[in-house]
Structure formats: structure tokens, C-alpha cells
PDB file of C-alpha atoms in Angstrom:
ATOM      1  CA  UNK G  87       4.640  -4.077 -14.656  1.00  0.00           C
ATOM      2  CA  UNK G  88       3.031  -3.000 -17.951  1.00  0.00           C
ATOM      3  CA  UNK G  89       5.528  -0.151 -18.314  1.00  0.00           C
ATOM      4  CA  UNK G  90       8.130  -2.835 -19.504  1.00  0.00           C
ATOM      5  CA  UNK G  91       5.799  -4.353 -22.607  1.00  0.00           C
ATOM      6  CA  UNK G  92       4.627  -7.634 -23.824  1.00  0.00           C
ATOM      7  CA  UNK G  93       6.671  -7.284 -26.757  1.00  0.00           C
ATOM      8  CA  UNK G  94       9.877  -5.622 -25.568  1.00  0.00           C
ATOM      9  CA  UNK G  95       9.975  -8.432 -23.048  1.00  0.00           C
ATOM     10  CA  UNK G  96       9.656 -11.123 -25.837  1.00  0.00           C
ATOM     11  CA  UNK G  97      12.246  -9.605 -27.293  1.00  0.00           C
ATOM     12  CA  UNK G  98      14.638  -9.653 -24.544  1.00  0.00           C
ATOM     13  CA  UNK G  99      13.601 -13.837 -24.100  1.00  0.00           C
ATOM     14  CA  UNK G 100      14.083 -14.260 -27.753  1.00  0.00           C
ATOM     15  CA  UNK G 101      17.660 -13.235 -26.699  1.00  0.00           C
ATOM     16  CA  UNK G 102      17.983 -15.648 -24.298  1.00  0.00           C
ATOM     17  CA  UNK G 103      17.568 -13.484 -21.109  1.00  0.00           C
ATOM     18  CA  UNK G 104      14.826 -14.708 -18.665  1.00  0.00           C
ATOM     19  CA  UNK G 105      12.621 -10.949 -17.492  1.00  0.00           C
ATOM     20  CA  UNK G 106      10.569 -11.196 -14.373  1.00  0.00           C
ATOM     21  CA  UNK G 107       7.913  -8.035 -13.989  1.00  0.00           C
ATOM     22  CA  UNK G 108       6.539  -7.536 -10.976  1.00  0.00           C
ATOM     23  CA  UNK G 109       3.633  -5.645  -9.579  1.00  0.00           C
ATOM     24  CA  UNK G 110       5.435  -2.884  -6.610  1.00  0.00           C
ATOM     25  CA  UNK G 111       3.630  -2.913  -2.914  1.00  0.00           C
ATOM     26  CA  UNK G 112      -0.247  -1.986  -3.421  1.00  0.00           C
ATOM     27  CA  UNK G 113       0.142  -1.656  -7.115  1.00  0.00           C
ATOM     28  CA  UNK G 114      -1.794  -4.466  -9.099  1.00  0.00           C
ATOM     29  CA  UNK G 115      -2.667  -7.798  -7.932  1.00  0.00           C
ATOM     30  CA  UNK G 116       0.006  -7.537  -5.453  1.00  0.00           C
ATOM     31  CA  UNK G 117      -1.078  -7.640  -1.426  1.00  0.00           C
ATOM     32  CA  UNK G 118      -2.565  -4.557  -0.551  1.00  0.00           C
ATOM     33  CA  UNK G 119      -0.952  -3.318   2.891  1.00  0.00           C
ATOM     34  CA  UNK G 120      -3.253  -0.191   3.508  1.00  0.00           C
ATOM     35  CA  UNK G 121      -2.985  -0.267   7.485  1.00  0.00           C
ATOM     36  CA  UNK G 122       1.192  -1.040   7.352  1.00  0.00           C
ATOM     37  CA  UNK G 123       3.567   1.898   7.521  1.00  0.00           C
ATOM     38  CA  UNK G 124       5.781   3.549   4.470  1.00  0.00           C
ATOM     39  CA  UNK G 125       8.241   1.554   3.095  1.00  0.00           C
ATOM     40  CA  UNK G 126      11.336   1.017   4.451  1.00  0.00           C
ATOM     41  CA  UNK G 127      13.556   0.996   1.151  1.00  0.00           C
ATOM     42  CA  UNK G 128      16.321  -0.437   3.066  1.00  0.00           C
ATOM     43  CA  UNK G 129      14.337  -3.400   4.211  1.00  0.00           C
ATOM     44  CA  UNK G 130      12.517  -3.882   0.876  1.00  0.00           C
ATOM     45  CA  UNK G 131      15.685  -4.283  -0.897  1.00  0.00           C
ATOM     46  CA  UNK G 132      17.108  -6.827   1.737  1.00  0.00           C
ATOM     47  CA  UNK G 133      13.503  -8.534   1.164  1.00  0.00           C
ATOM     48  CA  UNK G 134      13.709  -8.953  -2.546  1.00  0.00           C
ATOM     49  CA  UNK G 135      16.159 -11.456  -3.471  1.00  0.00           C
ATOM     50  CA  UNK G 136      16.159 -13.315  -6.492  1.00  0.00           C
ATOM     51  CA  UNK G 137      16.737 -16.827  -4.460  1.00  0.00           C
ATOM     52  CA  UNK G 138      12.867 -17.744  -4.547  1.00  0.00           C
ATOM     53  CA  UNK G 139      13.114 -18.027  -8.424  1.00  0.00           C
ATOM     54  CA  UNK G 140      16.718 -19.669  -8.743  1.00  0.00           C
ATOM     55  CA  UNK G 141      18.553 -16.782  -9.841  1.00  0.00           C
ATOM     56  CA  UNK G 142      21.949 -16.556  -9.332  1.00  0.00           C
ATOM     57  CA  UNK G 143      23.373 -13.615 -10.925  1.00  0.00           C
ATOM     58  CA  UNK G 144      20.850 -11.163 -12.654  1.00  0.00           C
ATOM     59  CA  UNK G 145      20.846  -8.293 -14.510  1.00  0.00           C
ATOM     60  CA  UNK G 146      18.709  -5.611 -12.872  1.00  0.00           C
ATOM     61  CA  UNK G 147      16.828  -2.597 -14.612  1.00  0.00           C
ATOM     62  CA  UNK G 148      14.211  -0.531 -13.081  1.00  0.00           C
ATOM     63  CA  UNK G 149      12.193   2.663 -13.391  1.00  0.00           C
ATOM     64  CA  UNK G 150      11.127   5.250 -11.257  1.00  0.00           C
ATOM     65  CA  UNK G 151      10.451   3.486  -7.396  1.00  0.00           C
ATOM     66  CA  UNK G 152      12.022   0.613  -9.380  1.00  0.00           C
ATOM     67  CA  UNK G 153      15.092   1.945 -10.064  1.00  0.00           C
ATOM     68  CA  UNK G 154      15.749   3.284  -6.705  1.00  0.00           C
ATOM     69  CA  UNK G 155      14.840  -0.520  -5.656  1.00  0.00           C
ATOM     70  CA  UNK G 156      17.386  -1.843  -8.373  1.00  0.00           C
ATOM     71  CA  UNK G 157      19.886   0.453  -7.053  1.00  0.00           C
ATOM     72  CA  UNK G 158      19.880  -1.150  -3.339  1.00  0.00           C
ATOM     73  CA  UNK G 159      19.841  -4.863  -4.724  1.00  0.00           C
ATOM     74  CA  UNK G 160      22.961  -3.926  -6.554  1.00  0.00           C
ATOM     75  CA  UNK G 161      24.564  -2.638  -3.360  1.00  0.00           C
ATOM     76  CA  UNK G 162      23.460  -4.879  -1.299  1.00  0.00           C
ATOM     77  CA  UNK G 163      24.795  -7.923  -3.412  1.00  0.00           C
ATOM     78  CA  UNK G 164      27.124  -7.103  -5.516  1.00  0.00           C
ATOM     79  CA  UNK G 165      28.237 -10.210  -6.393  1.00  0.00           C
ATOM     80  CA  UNK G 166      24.662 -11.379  -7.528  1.00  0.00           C
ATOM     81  CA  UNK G 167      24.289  -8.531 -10.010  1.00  0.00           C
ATOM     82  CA  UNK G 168      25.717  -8.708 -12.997  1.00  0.00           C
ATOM     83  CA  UNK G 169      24.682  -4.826 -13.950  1.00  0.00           C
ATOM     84  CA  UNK G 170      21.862  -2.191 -12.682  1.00  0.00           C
ATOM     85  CA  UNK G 171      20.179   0.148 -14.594  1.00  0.00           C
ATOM     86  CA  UNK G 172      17.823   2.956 -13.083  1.00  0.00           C
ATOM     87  CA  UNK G 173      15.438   4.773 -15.127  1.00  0.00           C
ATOM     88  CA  UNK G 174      13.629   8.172 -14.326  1.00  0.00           C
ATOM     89  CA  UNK G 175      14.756   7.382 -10.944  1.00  0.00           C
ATOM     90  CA  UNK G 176      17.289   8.894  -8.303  1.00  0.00           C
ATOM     91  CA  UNK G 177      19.432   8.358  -5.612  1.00  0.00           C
ATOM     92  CA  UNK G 178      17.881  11.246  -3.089  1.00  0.00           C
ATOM     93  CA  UNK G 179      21.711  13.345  -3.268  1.00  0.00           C
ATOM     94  CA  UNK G 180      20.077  16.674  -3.207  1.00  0.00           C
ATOM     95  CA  UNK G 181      23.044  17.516  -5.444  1.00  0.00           C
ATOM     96  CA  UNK G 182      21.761  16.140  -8.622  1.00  0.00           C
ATOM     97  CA  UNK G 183      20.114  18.014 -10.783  1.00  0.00           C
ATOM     98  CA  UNK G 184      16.668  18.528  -9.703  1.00  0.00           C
ATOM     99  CA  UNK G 185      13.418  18.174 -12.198  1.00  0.00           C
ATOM    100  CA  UNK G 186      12.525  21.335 -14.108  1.00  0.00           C
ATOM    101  CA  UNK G 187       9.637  23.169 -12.352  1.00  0.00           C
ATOM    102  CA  UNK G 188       6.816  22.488 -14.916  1.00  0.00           C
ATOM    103  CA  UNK G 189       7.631  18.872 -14.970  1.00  0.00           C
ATOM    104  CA  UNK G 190       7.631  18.790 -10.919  1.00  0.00           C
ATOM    105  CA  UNK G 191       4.442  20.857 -10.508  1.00  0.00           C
ATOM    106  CA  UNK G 192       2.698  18.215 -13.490  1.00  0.00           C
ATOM    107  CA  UNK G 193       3.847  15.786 -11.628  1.00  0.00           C
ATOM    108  CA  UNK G 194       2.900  16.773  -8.091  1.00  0.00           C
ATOM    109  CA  UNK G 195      -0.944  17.988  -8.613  1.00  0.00           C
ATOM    110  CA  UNK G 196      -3.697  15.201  -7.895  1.00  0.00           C
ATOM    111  CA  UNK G 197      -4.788  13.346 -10.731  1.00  0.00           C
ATOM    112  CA  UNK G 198      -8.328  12.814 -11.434  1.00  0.00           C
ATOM    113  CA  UNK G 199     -10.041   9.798 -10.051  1.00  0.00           C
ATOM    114  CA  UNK G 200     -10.215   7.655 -13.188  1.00  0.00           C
ATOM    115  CA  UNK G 201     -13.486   5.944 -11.995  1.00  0.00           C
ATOM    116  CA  UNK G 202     -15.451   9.183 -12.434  1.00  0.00           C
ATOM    117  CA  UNK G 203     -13.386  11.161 -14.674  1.00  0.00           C
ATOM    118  CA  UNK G 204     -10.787   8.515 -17.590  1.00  0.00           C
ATOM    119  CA  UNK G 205     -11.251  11.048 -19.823  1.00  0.00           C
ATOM    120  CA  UNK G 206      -9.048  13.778 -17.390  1.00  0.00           C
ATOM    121  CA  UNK G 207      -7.378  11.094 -16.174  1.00  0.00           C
ATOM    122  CA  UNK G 208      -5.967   9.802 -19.595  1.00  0.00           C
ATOM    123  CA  UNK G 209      -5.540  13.546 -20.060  1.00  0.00           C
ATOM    124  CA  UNK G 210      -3.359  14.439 -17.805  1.00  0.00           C
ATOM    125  CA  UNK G 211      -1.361  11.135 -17.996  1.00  0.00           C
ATOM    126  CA  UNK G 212      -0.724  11.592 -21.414  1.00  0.00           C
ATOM    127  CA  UNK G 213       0.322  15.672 -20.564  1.00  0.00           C
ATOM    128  CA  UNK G 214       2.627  14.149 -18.187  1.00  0.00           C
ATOM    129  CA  UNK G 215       3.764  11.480 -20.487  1.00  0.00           C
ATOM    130  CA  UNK G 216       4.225  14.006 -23.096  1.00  0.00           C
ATOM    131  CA  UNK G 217       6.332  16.523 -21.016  1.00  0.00           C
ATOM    132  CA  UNK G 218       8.908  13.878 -20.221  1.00  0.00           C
ATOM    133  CA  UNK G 219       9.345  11.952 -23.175  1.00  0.00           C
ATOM    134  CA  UNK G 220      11.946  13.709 -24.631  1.00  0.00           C
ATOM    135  CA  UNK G 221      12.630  14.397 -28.508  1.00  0.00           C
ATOM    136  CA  UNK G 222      14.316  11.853 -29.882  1.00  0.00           C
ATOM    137  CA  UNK G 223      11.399   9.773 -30.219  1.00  0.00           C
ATOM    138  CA  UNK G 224       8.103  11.313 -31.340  1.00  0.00           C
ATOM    139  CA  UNK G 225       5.692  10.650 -28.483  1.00  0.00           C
ATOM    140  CA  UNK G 226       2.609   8.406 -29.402  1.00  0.00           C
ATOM    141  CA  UNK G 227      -0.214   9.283 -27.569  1.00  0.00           C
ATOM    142  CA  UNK G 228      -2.710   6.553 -28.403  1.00  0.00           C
ATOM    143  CA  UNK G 229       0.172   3.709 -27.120  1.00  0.00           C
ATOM    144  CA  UNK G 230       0.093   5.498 -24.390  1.00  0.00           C
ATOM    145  CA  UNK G 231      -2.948   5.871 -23.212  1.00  0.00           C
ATOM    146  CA  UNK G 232      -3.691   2.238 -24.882  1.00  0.00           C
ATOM    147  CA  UNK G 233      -0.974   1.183 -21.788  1.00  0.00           C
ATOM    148  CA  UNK G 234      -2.818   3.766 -19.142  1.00  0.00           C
ATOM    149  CA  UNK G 235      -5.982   1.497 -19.552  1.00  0.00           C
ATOM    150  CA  UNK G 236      -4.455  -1.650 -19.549  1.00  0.00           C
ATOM    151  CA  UNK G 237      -3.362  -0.717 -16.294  1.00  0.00           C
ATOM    152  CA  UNK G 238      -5.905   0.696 -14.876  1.00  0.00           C
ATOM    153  CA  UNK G 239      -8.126  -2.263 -16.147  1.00  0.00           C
ATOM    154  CA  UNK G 240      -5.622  -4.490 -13.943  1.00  0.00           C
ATOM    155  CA  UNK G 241      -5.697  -2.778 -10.961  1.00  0.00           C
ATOM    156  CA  UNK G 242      -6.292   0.759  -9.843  1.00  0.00           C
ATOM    157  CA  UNK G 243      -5.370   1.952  -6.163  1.00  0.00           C
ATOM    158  CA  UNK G 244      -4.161   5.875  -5.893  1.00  0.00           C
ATOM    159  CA  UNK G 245      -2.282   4.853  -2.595  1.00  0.00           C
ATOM    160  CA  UNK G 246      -0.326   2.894  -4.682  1.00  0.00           C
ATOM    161  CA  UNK G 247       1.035   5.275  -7.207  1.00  0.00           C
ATOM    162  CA  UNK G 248       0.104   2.326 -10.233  1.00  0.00           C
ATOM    163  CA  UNK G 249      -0.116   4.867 -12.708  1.00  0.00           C
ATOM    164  CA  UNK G 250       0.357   8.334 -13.918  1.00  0.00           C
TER     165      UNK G 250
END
């Protein structure tokens, strides 16, 4: 939710488009479903429809679990969305390029609980962070860590995934 910013979003209303954020299954303030099984992607995108706010015909951009859930509303209704875009996300073909092998492994170990250890926690985030940003941009490390404590201010559950 905070990964798409307070002031990026303004700037997308300012331009007349209307953004809805919301927090993913046990992320946030959303309902926690701890004794439920995995998520059925399939039956999470047939779930999420934009009828409950009055949209018609959206665009629909998402990143990482998001983008994989942007990628079934498009499918699914076609005719409701006007575009998709999916960000550091994938459809499972196992003939896509995979990750590189650093990134993976980063990505892969256990991150340290943040309630007993922010300061490896923020570490590693922003090591993680760093290794993916690319280099067209450079990387600013106190935004985001600044955004890693926002979030886990909000809400912090490791089941979840909220943050990394």
C-alpha cells in the first residue's frame, strides 16, 4: 500500500485518475486469516472486482503479488480493464528469464525480526532494495528505509510478506 506513495498518488488524482491502494491478505490493517489455507490466486482474482466501489472500467497496475493479481483481473474481465501493468512480478512460465542468483538468494534468506533487531532489518531491506533498483535512478537509501518504517509502524506480520 505504501509502496505506491502519498505523493505519486496525488499526482496521478491531480490528473484526474481516481487510485485505490489496498492492503494484500494479512498485510496491514487488512483481516488477518492465520488458520485459512494459501491463496487460491484464481479465486482471489474472481473475488476482487471493482463493482463494490462503482468502477466500471479501470486501469490496473500492480507490483510483485500485485501484479500477478492485476494480471488475472485483466483476464478475467477484459472488458472492464482498460490496461494492466505488472511490476517486479511474473506469470510462473518457467521460461522467462529467471532472477540472477544473488538477487534470489537476498531475497530468499529470513529477514530479521524487526521487533528485536530494525537496525538488521532496515539493513537488509535496504541491501535488497539496493540490489534491485537498477541504475538509472540513483538509489536513496534514507526514502527507503523512511517507507520500511512507515510500514512497519502500520502493521507488521512476517506471514504476510508486508515488507522486505
Amino acid at each position: 500500500m505504501f509502496r505506491w506513495t502519498t505523493p505519486f498518488c496525488a499526482e496521478l488524482v491531480a490528473l484526474g485518475y481516481r487510485v485505490v491502494r489496498f492492503d494484500n491478505r494479512d498485510a496491514g490493517y487488512s483481516t488477518h486469516l492465520d488458520s485459512h489455507p494459501a491463496v487460491d490466486f484464481g479465486a482471489l482474482a474472481a473475488a476482487l472486482q471493482v463493482d463494490a466501489l462503482g468502477i466500471g472500467r479501470a486501469y490496473i497496475a500492480g507490483q510483485s503479488m500485485g501484479g500477478m493479481i492485476a494480471q488475472i483481473m485483466a483476464g478475467e474481465h477484459k472488458d472492464r480493464a482498460l490496461s494492466r501493468t505488472s511490476i517486479m512480478s511474473s506469470t510462473r512460465n518457467p521460461a522467462l528469464p529467471q532472477a540472477a542468483p544473488d538477487a534470489m538468494a537476498t531475497m530468499m534468506q529470513p529477514m530479521p525480526d524487526p521487533s528485536s533487531d530494525r537496525p538488521g532489518f532496515l539493513s537488509r531491506s535496504s541491501a535488497f532494495a539496493r540490489r534491485i533498483a537498477g541504475t538509472g535512478y540513483a538509489f536513496n537509501e534514507g526514502a527507503h528505509r523512511a517507507l520500511v518504517l512507515e510500514e512497519l509502524d502500520r502493521g507488521y506480520d512476517p506471514a504476510g510478506q508486508t515488507v522486505r
